GROMACS .gro file of C-alpha atoms in nm:
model
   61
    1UNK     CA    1   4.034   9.936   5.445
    2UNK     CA    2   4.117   9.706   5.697
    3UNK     CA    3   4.484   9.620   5.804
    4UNK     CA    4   4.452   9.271   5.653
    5UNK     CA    5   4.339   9.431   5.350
    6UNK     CA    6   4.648   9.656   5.326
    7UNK     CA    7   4.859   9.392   5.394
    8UNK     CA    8   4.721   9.160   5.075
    9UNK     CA    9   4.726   9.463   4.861
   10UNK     CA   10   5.099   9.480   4.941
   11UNK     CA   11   5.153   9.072   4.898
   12UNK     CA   12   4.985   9.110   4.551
   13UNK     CA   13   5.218   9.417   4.470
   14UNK     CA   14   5.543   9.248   4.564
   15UNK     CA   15   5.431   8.938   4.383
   16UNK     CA   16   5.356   9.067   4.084
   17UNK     CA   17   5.724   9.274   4.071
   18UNK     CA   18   5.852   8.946   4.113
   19UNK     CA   19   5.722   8.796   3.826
   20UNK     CA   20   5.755   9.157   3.641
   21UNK     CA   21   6.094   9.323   3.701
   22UNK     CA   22   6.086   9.554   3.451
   23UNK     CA   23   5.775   9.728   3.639
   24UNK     CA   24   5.953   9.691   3.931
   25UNK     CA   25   6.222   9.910   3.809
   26UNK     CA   26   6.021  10.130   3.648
   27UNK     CA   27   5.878  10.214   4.028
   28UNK     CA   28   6.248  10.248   4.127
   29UNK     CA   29   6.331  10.489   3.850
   30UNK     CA   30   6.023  10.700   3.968
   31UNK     CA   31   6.130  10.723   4.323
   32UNK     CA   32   6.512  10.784   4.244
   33UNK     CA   33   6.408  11.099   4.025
   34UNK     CA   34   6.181  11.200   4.311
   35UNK     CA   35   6.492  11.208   4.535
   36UNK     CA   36   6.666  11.411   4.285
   37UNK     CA   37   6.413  11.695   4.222
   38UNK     CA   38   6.303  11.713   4.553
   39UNK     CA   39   6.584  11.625   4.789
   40UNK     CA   40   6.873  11.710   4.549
   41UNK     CA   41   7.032  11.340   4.602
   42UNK     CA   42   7.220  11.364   4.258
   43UNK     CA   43   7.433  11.058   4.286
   44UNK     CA   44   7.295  10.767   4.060
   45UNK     CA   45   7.390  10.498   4.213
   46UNK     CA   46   7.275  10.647   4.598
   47UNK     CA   47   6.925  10.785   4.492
   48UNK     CA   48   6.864  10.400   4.316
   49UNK     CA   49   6.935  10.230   4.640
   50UNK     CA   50   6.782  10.440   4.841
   51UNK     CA   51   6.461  10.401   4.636
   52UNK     CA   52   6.518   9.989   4.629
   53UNK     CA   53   6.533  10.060   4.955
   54UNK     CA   54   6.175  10.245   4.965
   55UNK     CA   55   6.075   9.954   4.759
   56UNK     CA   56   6.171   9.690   5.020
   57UNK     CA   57   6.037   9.890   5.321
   58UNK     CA   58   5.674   9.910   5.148
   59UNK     CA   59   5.641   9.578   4.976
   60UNK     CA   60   5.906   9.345   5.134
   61UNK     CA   61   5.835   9.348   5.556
   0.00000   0.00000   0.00000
């Protein structure tokens, strides 16, 4: 896979979470609970942005 490759398969990703927020989230929700059970981040609200914040990093730069 080339880097220009990567980079559409990212565009398409963060387009279609635009136009699909609830699968968005549901990517979110999986991250935040992977925070939990393996980094023991047990506050709600820090684990979710720090997973909107994984989101970003991956699908928004």
């Amino acid at each position: 896979m080339t880097n220009d490759n990567f980079k559409l398969a990212r565009q398409v990703m963060a387009n279609y979470f635009t136009k699909n927020p609830g699968c968005r989230l549901t990517y979110v929700a999986n991250i935040a609970m992977l925070l939990h059970d393996h980094h023991g981040i047990t506050n709600h609200k820090k684990r979710n942005a720090a997973a909107n914040d994984i989101m970003n990093l991956i699908f928004n730069t």
